[in-house]
PDB file of C-alpha atoms in Angstrom:
ATOM      1  CA  UNK S  93       2.133 -14.987  21.174  1.00  0.00           C
ATOM      2  CA  UNK S  94       2.731 -14.462  17.459  1.00  0.00           C
ATOM      3  CA  UNK S  95       3.831 -11.099  16.143  1.00  0.00           C
ATOM      4  CA  UNK S  96       1.001  -9.338  14.296  1.00  0.00           C
ATOM      5  CA  UNK S  97       2.094  -7.495  11.152  1.00  0.00           C
ATOM      6  CA  UNK S  98      -0.032  -5.396   8.833  1.00  0.00           C
ATOM      7  CA  UNK S  99       0.851  -5.049   5.157  1.00  0.00           C
ATOM      8  CA  UNK S 100      -0.086  -2.131   2.913  1.00  0.00           C
ATOM      9  CA  UNK S 101       0.772  -2.861  -0.702  1.00  0.00           C
ATOM     10  CA  UNK S 102       0.533  -0.660  -3.758  1.00  0.00           C
ATOM     11  CA  UNK S 103       2.397   1.428  -6.261  1.00  0.00           C
ATOM     12  CA  UNK S 104       2.824   4.382  -3.857  1.00  0.00           C
ATOM     13  CA  UNK S 105       3.284   6.640  -6.869  1.00  0.00           C
ATOM     14  CA  UNK S 106       3.415   8.814  -4.756  1.00  0.00           C
ATOM     15  CA  UNK S 107       2.624   7.758  -1.173  1.00  0.00           C
ATOM     16  CA  UNK S 108       0.145  10.133   0.463  1.00  0.00           C
ATOM     17  CA  UNK S 109      -1.462  10.888   3.816  1.00  0.00           C
ATOM     18  CA  UNK S 110      -4.370   8.559   3.030  1.00  0.00           C
ATOM     19  CA  UNK S 111      -1.950   5.613   3.075  1.00  0.00           C
ATOM     20  CA  UNK S 112      -0.551   6.725   6.441  1.00  0.00           C
ATOM     21  CA  UNK S 113      -3.931   7.391   8.048  1.00  0.00           C
ATOM     22  CA  UNK S 114      -5.278   4.016   6.862  1.00  0.00           C
ATOM     23  CA  UNK S 115      -2.226   2.179   8.203  1.00  0.00           C
ATOM     24  CA  UNK S 116      -2.310   3.972  11.549  1.00  0.00           C
ATOM     25  CA  UNK S 117      -6.054   3.460  12.048  1.00  0.00           C
ATOM     26  CA  UNK S 118      -5.801  -0.283  11.346  1.00  0.00           C
ATOM     27  CA  UNK S 119      -2.694  -0.639  13.524  1.00  0.00           C
ATOM     28  CA  UNK S 120      -4.544   0.915  16.447  1.00  0.00           C
ATOM     29  CA  UNK S 121      -7.843  -0.924  15.885  1.00  0.00           C
ATOM     30  CA  UNK S 122      -6.216  -4.371  15.659  1.00  0.00           C
ATOM     31  CA  UNK S 123      -3.294  -3.727  18.042  1.00  0.00           C
ATOM     32  CA  UNK S 124      -0.766  -4.711  15.377  1.00  0.00           C
ATOM     33  CA  UNK S 125       2.935  -4.693  16.215  1.00  0.00           C
ATOM     34  CA  UNK S 126       4.000  -3.039  12.965  1.00  0.00           C
ATOM     35  CA  UNK S 127       2.854  -2.056   9.506  1.00  0.00           C
ATOM     36  CA  UNK S 128       4.965  -2.822   6.447  1.00  0.00           C
ATOM     37  CA  UNK S 129       4.631  -0.643   3.368  1.00  0.00           C
ATOM     38  CA  UNK S 130       5.280  -2.939   0.427  1.00  0.00           C
ATOM     39  CA  UNK S 131       5.666  -1.237  -2.965  1.00  0.00           C
ATOM     40  CA  UNK S 132       5.026  -3.494  -5.921  1.00  0.00           C
ATOM     41  CA  UNK S 133       7.600  -3.735  -8.676  1.00  0.00           C
ATOM     42  CA  UNK S 134       5.233  -4.630 -11.512  1.00  0.00           C
ATOM     43  CA  UNK S 135       1.571  -4.160 -10.512  1.00  0.00           C
ATOM     44  CA  UNK S 136      -0.518  -6.889 -12.173  1.00  0.00           C
ATOM     45  CA  UNK S 137      -3.741  -4.853 -12.296  1.00  0.00           C
ATOM     46  CA  UNK S 138      -2.573  -1.475 -13.579  1.00  0.00           C
ATOM     47  CA  UNK S 139      -0.121   0.042 -15.987  1.00  0.00           C
ATOM     48  CA  UNK S 140       2.349   2.547 -14.590  1.00  0.00           C
ATOM     49  CA  UNK S 141       2.744   5.424 -17.044  1.00  0.00           C
ATOM     50  CA  UNK S 142       4.895   7.551 -14.808  1.00  0.00           C
ATOM     51  CA  UNK S 143       8.627   8.067 -15.383  1.00  0.00           C
ATOM     52  CA  UNK S 144       9.126   7.853 -11.630  1.00  0.00           C
ATOM     53  CA  UNK S 145      11.663   5.133 -10.841  1.00  0.00           C
ATOM     54  CA  UNK S 146      11.426   2.364  -8.262  1.00  0.00           C
ATOM     55  CA  UNK S 147      14.192   4.177  -6.358  1.00  0.00           C
ATOM     56  CA  UNK S 148      12.041   7.340  -6.311  1.00  0.00           C
ATOM     57  CA  UNK S 149       9.072   5.392  -4.934  1.00  0.00           C
ATOM     58  CA  UNK S 150      11.241   3.694  -2.275  1.00  0.00           C
ATOM     59  CA  UNK S 151      12.682   7.050  -1.217  1.00  0.00           C
ATOM     60  CA  UNK S 152       9.250   8.693  -1.001  1.00  0.00           C
ATOM     61  CA  UNK S 153       7.902   5.862   1.168  1.00  0.00           C
ATOM     62  CA  UNK S 154      10.943   6.135   3.435  1.00  0.00           C
ATOM     63  CA  UNK S 155      10.404   9.885   3.736  1.00  0.00           C
ATOM     64  CA  UNK S 156       6.707   9.316   4.531  1.00  0.00           C
ATOM     65  CA  UNK S 157       7.275   6.836   7.353  1.00  0.00           C
ATOM     66  CA  UNK S 158      10.626   7.874   8.841  1.00  0.00           C
ATOM     67  CA  UNK S 159       9.110   9.325  12.031  1.00  0.00           C
ATOM     68  CA  UNK S 160       7.097   6.200  12.930  1.00  0.00           C
ATOM     69  CA  UNK S 161       9.150   3.320  14.372  1.00  0.00           C
ATOM     70  CA  UNK S 162       6.296   0.850  13.761  1.00  0.00           C
ATOM     71  CA  UNK S 163       6.014   1.733  10.041  1.00  0.00           C
ATOM     72  CA  UNK S 164       8.565  -0.145   7.920  1.00  0.00           C
ATOM     73  CA  UNK S 165       9.504  -0.345   4.250  1.00  0.00           C
ATOM     74  CA  UNK S 166       9.530  -3.922   2.915  1.00  0.00           C
ATOM     75  CA  UNK S 167      11.082  -4.440  -0.531  1.00  0.00           C
ATOM     76  CA  UNK S 168      10.228  -8.126  -0.933  1.00  0.00           C
ATOM     77  CA  UNK S 169       8.384  -7.494  -4.214  1.00  0.00           C
ATOM     78  CA  UNK S 170      11.435  -5.734  -5.648  1.00  0.00           C
ATOM     79  CA  UNK S 171      13.435  -8.936  -5.155  1.00  0.00           C
ATOM     80  CA  UNK S 172      11.314 -10.961  -7.572  1.00  0.00           C
ATOM     81  CA  UNK S 173      10.938 -10.877 -11.327  1.00  0.00           C
ATOM     82  CA  UNK S 174       7.575 -10.630 -13.063  1.00  0.00           C
ATOM     83  CA  UNK S 175       4.257  -9.242 -11.812  1.00  0.00           C
ATOM     84  CA  UNK S 176       3.885  -8.577  -8.090  1.00  0.00           C
ATOM     85  CA  UNK S 177       1.100 -11.026  -7.268  1.00  0.00           C
ATOM     86  CA  UNK S 178       0.070 -10.909  -3.613  1.00  0.00           C
ATOM     87  CA  UNK S 179      -0.181 -14.714  -3.526  1.00  0.00           C
ATOM     88  CA  UNK S 180       3.498 -15.075  -4.459  1.00  0.00           C
ATOM     89  CA  UNK S 181       4.572 -12.404  -1.976  1.00  0.00           C
ATOM     90  CA  UNK S 182       2.627 -13.910   0.914  1.00  0.00           C
ATOM     91  CA  UNK S 183       3.895 -17.415   0.084  1.00  0.00           C
ATOM     92  CA  UNK S 184       7.457 -16.098   0.314  1.00  0.00           C
ATOM     93  CA  UNK S 185       6.760 -14.137   3.511  1.00  0.00           C
ATOM     94  CA  UNK S 186       5.142 -17.136   5.213  1.00  0.00           C
ATOM     95  CA  UNK S 187       8.176 -19.252   4.314  1.00  0.00           C
ATOM     96  CA  UNK S 188      10.621 -16.624   5.617  1.00  0.00           C
ATOM     97  CA  UNK S 189       8.650 -15.676   8.722  1.00  0.00           C
ATOM     98  CA  UNK S 190       6.392 -18.574   9.745  1.00  0.00           C
ATOM     99  CA  UNK S 191       5.821 -17.189  13.249  1.00  0.00           C
ATOM    100  CA  UNK S 192       4.056 -14.015  12.114  1.00  0.00           C
ATOM    101  CA  UNK S 193       0.351 -13.454  11.577  1.00  0.00           C
ATOM    102  CA  UNK S 194      -0.012 -11.210   8.527  1.00  0.00           C
ATOM    103  CA  UNK S 195      -2.923  -8.801   8.024  1.00  0.00           C
ATOM    104  CA  UNK S 196      -3.231  -7.570   4.447  1.00  0.00           C
ATOM    105  CA  UNK S 197      -4.885  -4.133   4.448  1.00  0.00           C
ATOM    106  CA  UNK S 198      -6.943  -3.094   1.428  1.00  0.00           C
ATOM    107  CA  UNK S 199      -9.315  -0.290   0.583  1.00  0.00           C
ATOM    108  CA  UNK S 200     -12.907  -0.916  -0.479  1.00  0.00           C
ATOM    109  CA  UNK S 201     -11.875  -0.373  -4.115  1.00  0.00           C
ATOM    110  CA  UNK S 202      -9.652  -3.480  -3.833  1.00  0.00           C
ATOM    111  CA  UNK S 203     -12.346  -5.383  -1.916  1.00  0.00           C
ATOM    112  CA  UNK S 204     -14.551  -4.986  -4.995  1.00  0.00           C
ATOM    113  CA  UNK S 205     -11.679  -6.251  -7.165  1.00  0.00           C
ATOM    114  CA  UNK S 206     -10.837  -9.327  -5.007  1.00  0.00           C
ATOM    115  CA  UNK S 207     -12.658 -11.840  -7.253  1.00  0.00           C
ATOM    116  CA  UNK S 208     -10.076 -10.965  -9.938  1.00  0.00           C
ATOM    117  CA  UNK S 209      -7.007 -11.472  -7.731  1.00  0.00           C
ATOM    118  CA  UNK S 210      -4.555 -14.193  -8.682  1.00  0.00           C
ATOM    119  CA  UNK S 211      -5.215 -17.351  -6.593  1.00  0.00           C
ATOM    120  CA  UNK S 212      -7.436 -15.439  -4.169  1.00  0.00           C
ATOM    121  CA  UNK S 213      -9.114 -18.611  -2.843  1.00  0.00           C
ATOM    122  CA  UNK S 214      -5.743 -19.902  -1.629  1.00  0.00           C
ATOM    123  CA  UNK S 215      -4.635 -16.469  -0.466  1.00  0.00           C
ATOM    124  CA  UNK S 216      -7.563 -16.068   1.936  1.00  0.00           C
ATOM    125  CA  UNK S 217      -6.449 -19.279   3.661  1.00  0.00           C
ATOM    126  CA  UNK S 218      -2.941 -17.875   4.208  1.00  0.00           C
ATOM    127  CA  UNK S 219      -3.566 -14.412   5.669  1.00  0.00           C
ATOM    128  CA  UNK S 220      -6.207 -12.250   7.264  1.00  0.00           C
ATOM    129  CA  UNK S 221      -7.644  -9.569   4.996  1.00  0.00           C
ATOM    130  CA  UNK S 222      -8.519  -6.242   6.572  1.00  0.00           C
ATOM    131  CA  UNK S 223     -10.725  -3.908   4.561  1.00  0.00           C
ATOM    132  CA  UNK S 224     -11.239  -0.204   5.090  1.00  0.00           C
ATOM    133  CA  UNK S 225     -13.881   2.115   3.688  1.00  0.00           C
ATOM    134  CA  UNK S 226     -13.149   4.227   0.650  1.00  0.00           C
ATOM    135  CA  UNK S 227     -15.640   6.816  -0.632  1.00  0.00           C
ATOM    136  CA  UNK S 228     -17.649   5.561  -3.602  1.00  0.00           C
ATOM    137  CA  UNK S 229     -16.858   1.877  -3.044  1.00  0.00           C
ATOM    138  CA  UNK S 230     -18.670  -0.980  -1.328  1.00  0.00           C
ATOM    139  CA  UNK S 231     -17.091  -3.239   1.267  1.00  0.00           C
ATOM    140  CA  UNK S 232     -19.593  -6.049   0.673  1.00  0.00           C
ATOM    141  CA  UNK S 233     -17.897  -9.266  -0.410  1.00  0.00           C
ATOM    142  CA  UNK S 234     -18.196 -13.029  -0.213  1.00  0.00           C
ATOM    143  CA  UNK S 235     -14.655 -13.216   1.178  1.00  0.00           C
ATOM    144  CA  UNK S 236     -13.823 -13.264   4.898  1.00  0.00           C
ATOM    145  CA  UNK S 237     -12.613  -9.734   5.466  1.00  0.00           C
ATOM    146  CA  UNK S 238     -12.380  -7.935   8.784  1.00  0.00           C
ATOM    147  CA  UNK S 239     -13.748  -4.465   8.126  1.00  0.00           C
ATOM    148  CA  UNK S 240     -12.375  -1.421   9.962  1.00  0.00           C
ATOM    149  CA  UNK S 241     -14.131   1.925   9.708  1.00  0.00           C
ATOM    150  CA  UNK S 242     -11.643   4.748   9.194  1.00  0.00           C
ATOM    151  CA  UNK S 243     -12.172   8.466   8.490  1.00  0.00           C
ATOM    152  CA  UNK S 244     -13.323   8.920   4.884  1.00  0.00           C
ATOM    153  CA  UNK S 245     -10.352  10.079   2.876  1.00  0.00           C
ATOM    154  CA  UNK S 246     -10.983  10.590  -0.800  1.00  0.00           C
ATOM    155  CA  UNK S 247      -7.327  10.915  -1.728  1.00  0.00           C
ATOM    156  CA  UNK S 248      -5.403   9.078  -4.427  1.00  0.00           C
ATOM    157  CA  UNK S 249      -1.972   9.077  -5.995  1.00  0.00           C
ATOM    158  CA  UNK S 250      -3.672   9.902  -9.303  1.00  0.00           C
ATOM    159  CA  UNK S 251      -5.098  13.101  -7.803  1.00  0.00           C
ATOM    160  CA  UNK S 252      -1.661  14.107  -6.512  1.00  0.00           C
ATOM    161  CA  UNK S 253       0.029  13.435  -9.870  1.00  0.00           C
ATOM    162  CA  UNK S 254      -2.670  15.495 -11.608  1.00  0.00           C
ATOM    163  CA  UNK S 255      -2.248  18.396  -9.187  1.00  0.00           C
ATOM    164  CA  UNK S 256       1.534  18.411  -9.657  1.00  0.00           C
ATOM    165  CA  UNK S 257       1.168  18.259 -13.433  1.00  0.00           C
ATOM    166  CA  UNK S 258      -1.264  21.211 -13.261  1.00  0.00           C
ATOM    167  CA  UNK S 259       1.136  23.129 -10.983  1.00  0.00           C
ATOM    168  CA  UNK S 260      -1.275  23.026  -8.022  1.00  0.00           C
ATOM    169  CA  UNK S 261      -0.232  22.652  -4.399  1.00  0.00           C
ATOM    170  CA  UNK S 262      -0.096  19.210  -2.776  1.00  0.00           C
ATOM    171  CA  UNK S 263       0.574  20.642   0.686  1.00  0.00           C
ATOM    172  CA  UNK S 264      -1.248  18.593   3.371  1.00  0.00           C
ATOM    173  CA  UNK S 265      -1.851  15.717   0.900  1.00  0.00           C
ATOM    174  CA  UNK S 266       1.628  14.220   1.295  1.00  0.00           C
ATOM    175  CA  UNK S 267       4.219  14.709   4.038  1.00  0.00           C
ATOM    176  CA  UNK S 268       6.343  17.815   3.491  1.00  0.00           C
ATOM    177  CA  UNK S 269       9.465  15.739   2.781  1.00  0.00           C
ATOM    178  CA  UNK S 270       7.684  13.970  -0.098  1.00  0.00           C
ATOM    179  CA  UNK S 271       6.351  17.266  -1.428  1.00  0.00           C
ATOM    180  CA  UNK S 272       9.906  18.642  -1.418  1.00  0.00           C
ATOM    181  CA  UNK S 273      11.307  15.474  -3.019  1.00  0.00           C
ATOM    182  CA  UNK S 274       8.742  15.678  -5.833  1.00  0.00           C
ATOM    183  CA  UNK S 275       9.626  19.332  -6.379  1.00  0.00           C
ATOM    184  CA  UNK S 276      13.408  18.802  -6.232  1.00  0.00           C
ATOM    185  CA  UNK S 277      13.359  15.864  -8.633  1.00  0.00           C
ATOM    186  CA  UNK S 278      10.734  17.365 -10.952  1.00  0.00           C
ATOM    187  CA  UNK S 279       8.482  14.309 -10.639  1.00  0.00           C
ATOM    188  CA  UNK S 280       5.008  14.120 -12.172  1.00  0.00           C
ATOM    189  CA  UNK S 281       5.445  17.172 -14.361  1.00  0.00           C
ATOM    190  CA  UNK S 282       4.894  16.877 -18.080  1.00  0.00           C
ATOM    191  CA  UNK S 283       5.096  13.182 -18.964  1.00  0.00           C
TER     192      UNK S 283
END
């Protein structure tokens, strides 16, 4: 039987409990063997304005997942130059690990955006997409997506950055180790 691996991609700037809850809920619902958190190096669909480095993002993901043996950090997108297109990443993964079934996990906000993804028609032939609900977004799409209902979590990295900038607490929004890392390294303060 093939290994079943979920992928959660994104900027993780910073990673928060919503990412972890989503990953855990999908892992349980689909009986996946592991979930890989895959930070993008250069996101094709958004501009990163933060001064937070790739090393900071890697460290914060590691801190977020260090107590879960089935959550792993995968830096495949950091190995490549140029924008982090999912099609290119999955092509490389399938070449490296042909005996794995990959499940790419996206929130309803990304489901709505799928028609704009680079080479999406080919991508949907290569992997299984798993969509999860996100407040304020629809999960209706013409693409074959397995939908998993998870607890509604209206949490975003943008909200966390805004709270830090406004000197508000982010306790219970990120793991304590990430909260401490942000504080110690003065991340997301005045840009």
